[in-house]
Amino acid sequence: GGGGGGGGGGDERAALLEQSLKPLPASLDHCSSWGMVAQGHVEIDSEDEDDDALIDAVISGSSRYDIGFASTKGKRSAMEDEVVVYGTFRDAPDEDYVAVFDGHGGADASALVAEDLHEMLAKHLEDADVAANDNAPEALKRAFFACQKKIEQAEPAIQAGTTAVVAYIKGTRGLVANAGDSRAVLGVRGD
């Protein structure tokens, strides 16, 4: 296994893993895949058997939030959807990236976008005109267009499509973008 999540030792890591791997409510038993990453469980270790349940969707956990996810393939013969959780995005403890890609007609487009969109967003956040004006909406728009272009130019040709809903949170500011019929819902725990 690797070092502790969030910089702690083995005991802290074990506690975070226990929190992250607690079962979801019975109402989600129908889901094909699910997971919960506890706040502070930043380091996801591909060599750690306990992290195996998270490795397909989670690049790194958030230092600020618990993040849960669930998906189901329904009547389709294969899962076409992708989930990406990238807490501490760009190695910044105050940045998080969470995305869901709903594949249509196959998994090729959703897999490509899940693999590349966060990298393209990170790249465009560094563009001089974006960085100078702290213009994250423009960076996200550029990342979406870059992914679309990559799908269109793929060899062999990608015949599938994908919707997308992406949340990028920096500090106390959140930005949500979507393409297609995917939407995000913001919930706030009441007093």
CSV table of C-alpha atoms in Angstrom, one decimal:
chain,number,residue,atom,x,y,z
A,1,GLY,CA,0.0,0.0,0.0
A,2,GLY,CA,0.9,3.6,-0.3
A,3,GLY,CA,1.2,6.4,2.2
A,4,GLY,CA,-1.7,7.7,4.2
A,5,GLY,CA,-4.6,9.6,2.6
A,6,GLY,CA,-4.3,13.3,3.4
A,7,GLY,CA,-0.8,12.9,4.8
A,8,GLY,CA,-1.6,10.7,7.8
A,9,GLY,CA,-0.1,7.4,8.8
A,10,GLY,CA,-1.4,3.9,8.5
A,11,ASP,CA,-4.0,4.2,11.3
A,12,GLU,CA,-5.5,7.3,9.7
A,13,ARG,CA,-5.6,5.6,6.3
A,14,ALA,CA,-7.3,2.6,7.7
A,15,ALA,CA,-10.0,4.8,9.3
A,16,LEU,CA,-10.5,6.7,6.0
A,17,LEU,CA,-10.8,3.4,4.1
A,18,GLU,CA,-13.3,2.1,6.6
A,19,GLN,CA,-15.4,5.3,6.1
A,20,SER,CA,-15.0,5.1,2.3
A,21,LEU,CA,-16.0,1.5,2.0
A,22,LYS,CA,-19.1,1.6,4.2
A,23,PRO,CA,-22.1,0.2,2.4
A,24,LEU,CA,-24.6,2.4,0.6
A,25,PRO,CA,-28.3,2.3,1.6
A,26,ALA,CA,-30.4,-0.7,0.5
A,27,SER,CA,-32.3,1.6,-1.9
A,28,LEU,CA,-29.1,1.5,-4.1
A,29,ASP,CA,-28.8,-2.3,-4.2
A,30,HIS,CA,-29.8,-2.2,-7.9
A,31,CYS,CA,-26.7,-0.2,-8.9
A,32,SER,CA,-24.0,-1.8,-11.0
A,33,SER,CA,-21.2,0.2,-9.4
A,34,TRP,CA,-21.0,2.6,-6.4
A,35,GLY,CA,-18.6,4.1,-4.0
A,36,MET,CA,-18.1,6.7,-1.4
A,37,VAL,CA,-14.9,8.5,-0.8
A,38,ALA,CA,-14.6,9.9,2.7
A,39,GLN,CA,-13.3,13.5,3.1
A,40,GLY,CA,-9.5,13.3,3.5
A,41,HIS,CA,-9.1,9.9,1.6
A,42,VAL,CA,-7.1,11.7,-1.0
A,43,GLU,CA,-4.6,9.1,-2.0
A,44,ILE,CA,-6.2,6.2,-4.0
A,45,ASP,CA,-3.7,3.4,-4.3
A,46,SER,CA,-4.0,1.0,-7.2
A,47,GLU,CA,-1.8,-1.5,-5.4
A,48,ASP,CA,-4.1,-1.5,-2.3
A,49,GLU,CA,-6.8,-4.2,-2.4
A,50,ASP,CA,-9.0,-2.0,-0.1
A,51,ASP,CA,-9.0,0.8,-2.8
A,52,ASP,CA,-9.9,-1.7,-5.6
A,53,ALA,CA,-13.6,-0.8,-5.3
A,54,LEU,CA,-12.8,2.9,-6.0
A,55,ILE,CA,-10.0,2.7,-8.5
A,56,ASP,CA,-12.2,2.8,-11.7
A,57,ALA,CA,-13.9,6.1,-10.8
A,58,VAL,CA,-11.7,7.9,-8.3
A,59,ILE,CA,-8.4,9.5,-9.3
A,60,SER,CA,-8.1,11.1,-5.8
A,61,GLY,CA,-10.4,11.9,-3.0
A,62,SER,CA,-11.3,15.4,-1.8
A,63,SER,CA,-9.7,17.0,1.2
A,64,ARG,CA,-12.9,18.9,1.8
A,65,TYR,CA,-15.9,16.7,1.0
A,66,ASP,CA,-17.3,13.2,1.2
A,67,ILE,CA,-18.2,12.2,-2.4
A,68,GLY,CA,-20.5,9.4,-3.2
A,69,PHE,CA,-21.5,7.9,-6.6
A,70,ALA,CA,-23.6,5.2,-8.0
A,71,SER,CA,-24.5,4.0,-11.5
A,72,THR,CA,-26.5,1.3,-13.1
A,73,LYS,CA,-26.5,-0.2,-16.6
A,74,GLY,CA,-30.2,-0.9,-16.6
A,75,LYS,CA,-31.4,-3.0,-19.5
A,76,ARG,CA,-28.2,-2.4,-21.6
A,77,SER,CA,-25.9,-5.4,-22.2
A,78,ALA,CA,-22.9,-3.4,-21.1
A,79,MET,CA,-22.1,-0.3,-19.0
A,80,GLU,CA,-21.6,2.7,-21.2
A,81,ASP,CA,-21.3,5.3,-18.4
A,82,GLU,CA,-18.2,6.7,-16.7
A,83,VAL,CA,-17.8,8.5,-13.3
A,84,VAL,CA,-14.7,10.6,-12.5
A,85,VAL,CA,-13.9,11.9,-9.0
A,86,TYR,CA,-10.8,14.0,-8.9
A,87,GLY,CA,-10.5,15.6,-5.5
A,88,THR,CA,-7.5,17.8,-4.8
A,89,PHE,CA,-7.7,18.6,-8.5
A,90,ARG,CA,-4.3,19.8,-9.9
A,91,ASP,CA,-2.9,18.9,-6.5
A,92,ALA,CA,-4.7,21.9,-5.0
A,93,PRO,CA,-6.5,21.1,-1.7
A,94,ASP,CA,-9.2,23.7,-2.5
A,95,GLU,CA,-10.1,22.3,-5.9
A,96,ASP,CA,-12.3,19.4,-6.8
A,97,TYR,CA,-13.6,17.9,-10.1
A,98,VAL,CA,-16.5,15.5,-10.3
A,99,ALA,CA,-18.0,14.3,-13.6
A,100,VAL,CA,-20.6,11.8,-15.0
A,101,PHE,CA,-20.6,10.8,-18.6
A,102,ASP,CA,-23.6,9.0,-19.9
A,103,GLY,CA,-22.6,6.9,-23.0
A,104,HIS,CA,-25.1,6.6,-25.8
A,105,GLY,CA,-24.7,3.8,-28.4
A,106,GLY,CA,-21.5,2.5,-26.8
A,107,ALA,CA,-18.9,3.3,-24.3
A,108,ASP,CA,-16.1,4.7,-26.6
A,109,ALA,CA,-17.0,8.4,-26.3
A,110,SER,CA,-17.7,8.4,-22.6
A,111,ALA,CA,-14.5,6.5,-21.9
A,112,LEU,CA,-12.5,9.0,-24.0
A,113,VAL,CA,-14.0,12.0,-22.3
A,114,ALA,CA,-13.7,10.5,-18.8
A,115,GLU,CA,-10.0,10.0,-19.6
A,116,ASP,CA,-9.3,13.3,-21.1
A,117,LEU,CA,-11.7,16.1,-20.0
A,118,HIS,CA,-10.1,16.7,-16.6
A,119,GLU,CA,-6.6,16.9,-18.3
A,120,MET,CA,-7.9,19.4,-20.9
A,121,LEU,CA,-9.6,21.5,-18.2
A,122,ALA,CA,-6.3,21.6,-16.2
A,123,LYS,CA,-4.5,22.6,-19.4
A,124,HIS,CA,-7.0,25.4,-20.2
A,125,LEU,CA,-7.0,26.7,-16.7
A,126,GLU,CA,-3.4,27.5,-17.3
A,127,ASP,CA,-4.0,29.4,-20.6
A,128,ALA,CA,-2.7,32.9,-20.1
A,129,ASP,CA,-5.9,34.7,-20.8
A,130,VAL,CA,-7.9,32.3,-18.6
A,131,ALA,CA,-5.5,32.4,-15.7
A,132,ALA,CA,-5.2,36.2,-15.8
A,133,ASN,CA,-8.9,36.7,-15.4
A,134,ASP,CA,-9.6,33.6,-13.3
A,135,ASN,CA,-12.0,32.6,-16.0
A,136,ALA,CA,-12.9,28.9,-15.2
A,137,PRO,CA,-16.1,29.0,-17.3
A,138,GLU,CA,-14.0,29.7,-20.4
A,139,ALA,CA,-11.5,27.0,-19.5
A,140,LEU,CA,-14.3,24.5,-19.1
A,141,LYS,CA,-15.9,25.5,-22.4
A,142,ARG,CA,-12.5,25.1,-24.2
A,143,ALA,CA,-12.1,21.6,-22.6
A,144,PHE,CA,-15.5,20.5,-23.8
A,145,PHE,CA,-14.8,21.7,-27.4
A,146,ALA,CA,-11.4,20.0,-27.3
A,147,CYS,CA,-13.0,16.7,-26.3
A,148,GLN,CA,-15.6,17.0,-29.0
A,149,LYS,CA,-12.8,17.6,-31.6
A,150,LYS,CA,-10.9,14.6,-30.3
A,151,ILE,CA,-14.0,12.4,-30.6
A,152,GLU,CA,-14.6,13.6,-34.2
A,153,GLN,CA,-11.0,12.9,-35.2
A,154,ALA,CA,-10.6,9.5,-33.4
A,155,GLU,CA,-9.2,6.6,-35.5
A,156,PRO,CA,-10.9,4.3,-35.7
A,157,ALA,CA,-14.0,6.5,-35.8
A,158,ILE,CA,-16.1,6.7,-32.6
A,159,GLN,CA,-19.7,5.9,-33.5
A,160,ALA,CA,-21.0,6.4,-30.0
A,161,GLY,CA,-21.8,9.6,-28.1
A,162,THR,CA,-21.9,10.8,-24.6
A,163,THR,CA,-23.6,13.4,-22.4
A,164,ALA,CA,-21.6,15.1,-19.7
A,165,VAL,CA,-22.2,16.8,-16.4
A,166,VAL,CA,-19.1,18.3,-14.7
A,167,ALA,CA,-18.6,20.1,-11.4
A,168,TYR,CA,-15.4,22.1,-10.9
A,169,ILE,CA,-15.1,23.6,-7.4
A,170,LYS,CA,-12.4,26.0,-6.5
A,171,GLY,CA,-12.4,27.5,-3.0
A,172,THR,CA,-16.0,28.4,-2.3
A,173,ARG,CA,-17.0,28.8,-6.0
A,174,GLY,CA,-18.6,26.0,-7.9
A,175,LEU,CA,-19.1,25.7,-11.6
A,176,VAL,CA,-21.3,23.1,-13.3
A,177,ALA,CA,-21.4,22.5,-17.0
A,178,ASN,CA,-23.3,20.0,-19.0
A,179,ALA,CA,-23.7,18.7,-22.5
A,180,GLY,CA,-26.8,16.7,-23.6
A,181,ASP,CA,-29.5,15.6,-21.2
A,182,SER,CA,-27.4,15.1,-18.1
A,183,ARG,CA,-28.0,17.5,-15.2
A,184,ALA,CA,-26.7,18.2,-11.7
A,185,VAL,CA,-28.6,18.8,-8.5
A,186,LEU,CA,-27.1,20.7,-5.6
A,187,GLY,CA,-28.2,19.5,-2.2
A,188,VAL,CA,-27.5,21.3,1.0
A,189,ARG,CA,-27.8,19.6,4.4
A,190,GLY,CA,-30.4,21.5,6.5
A,191,ASP,CA,-29.9,22.8,10.0
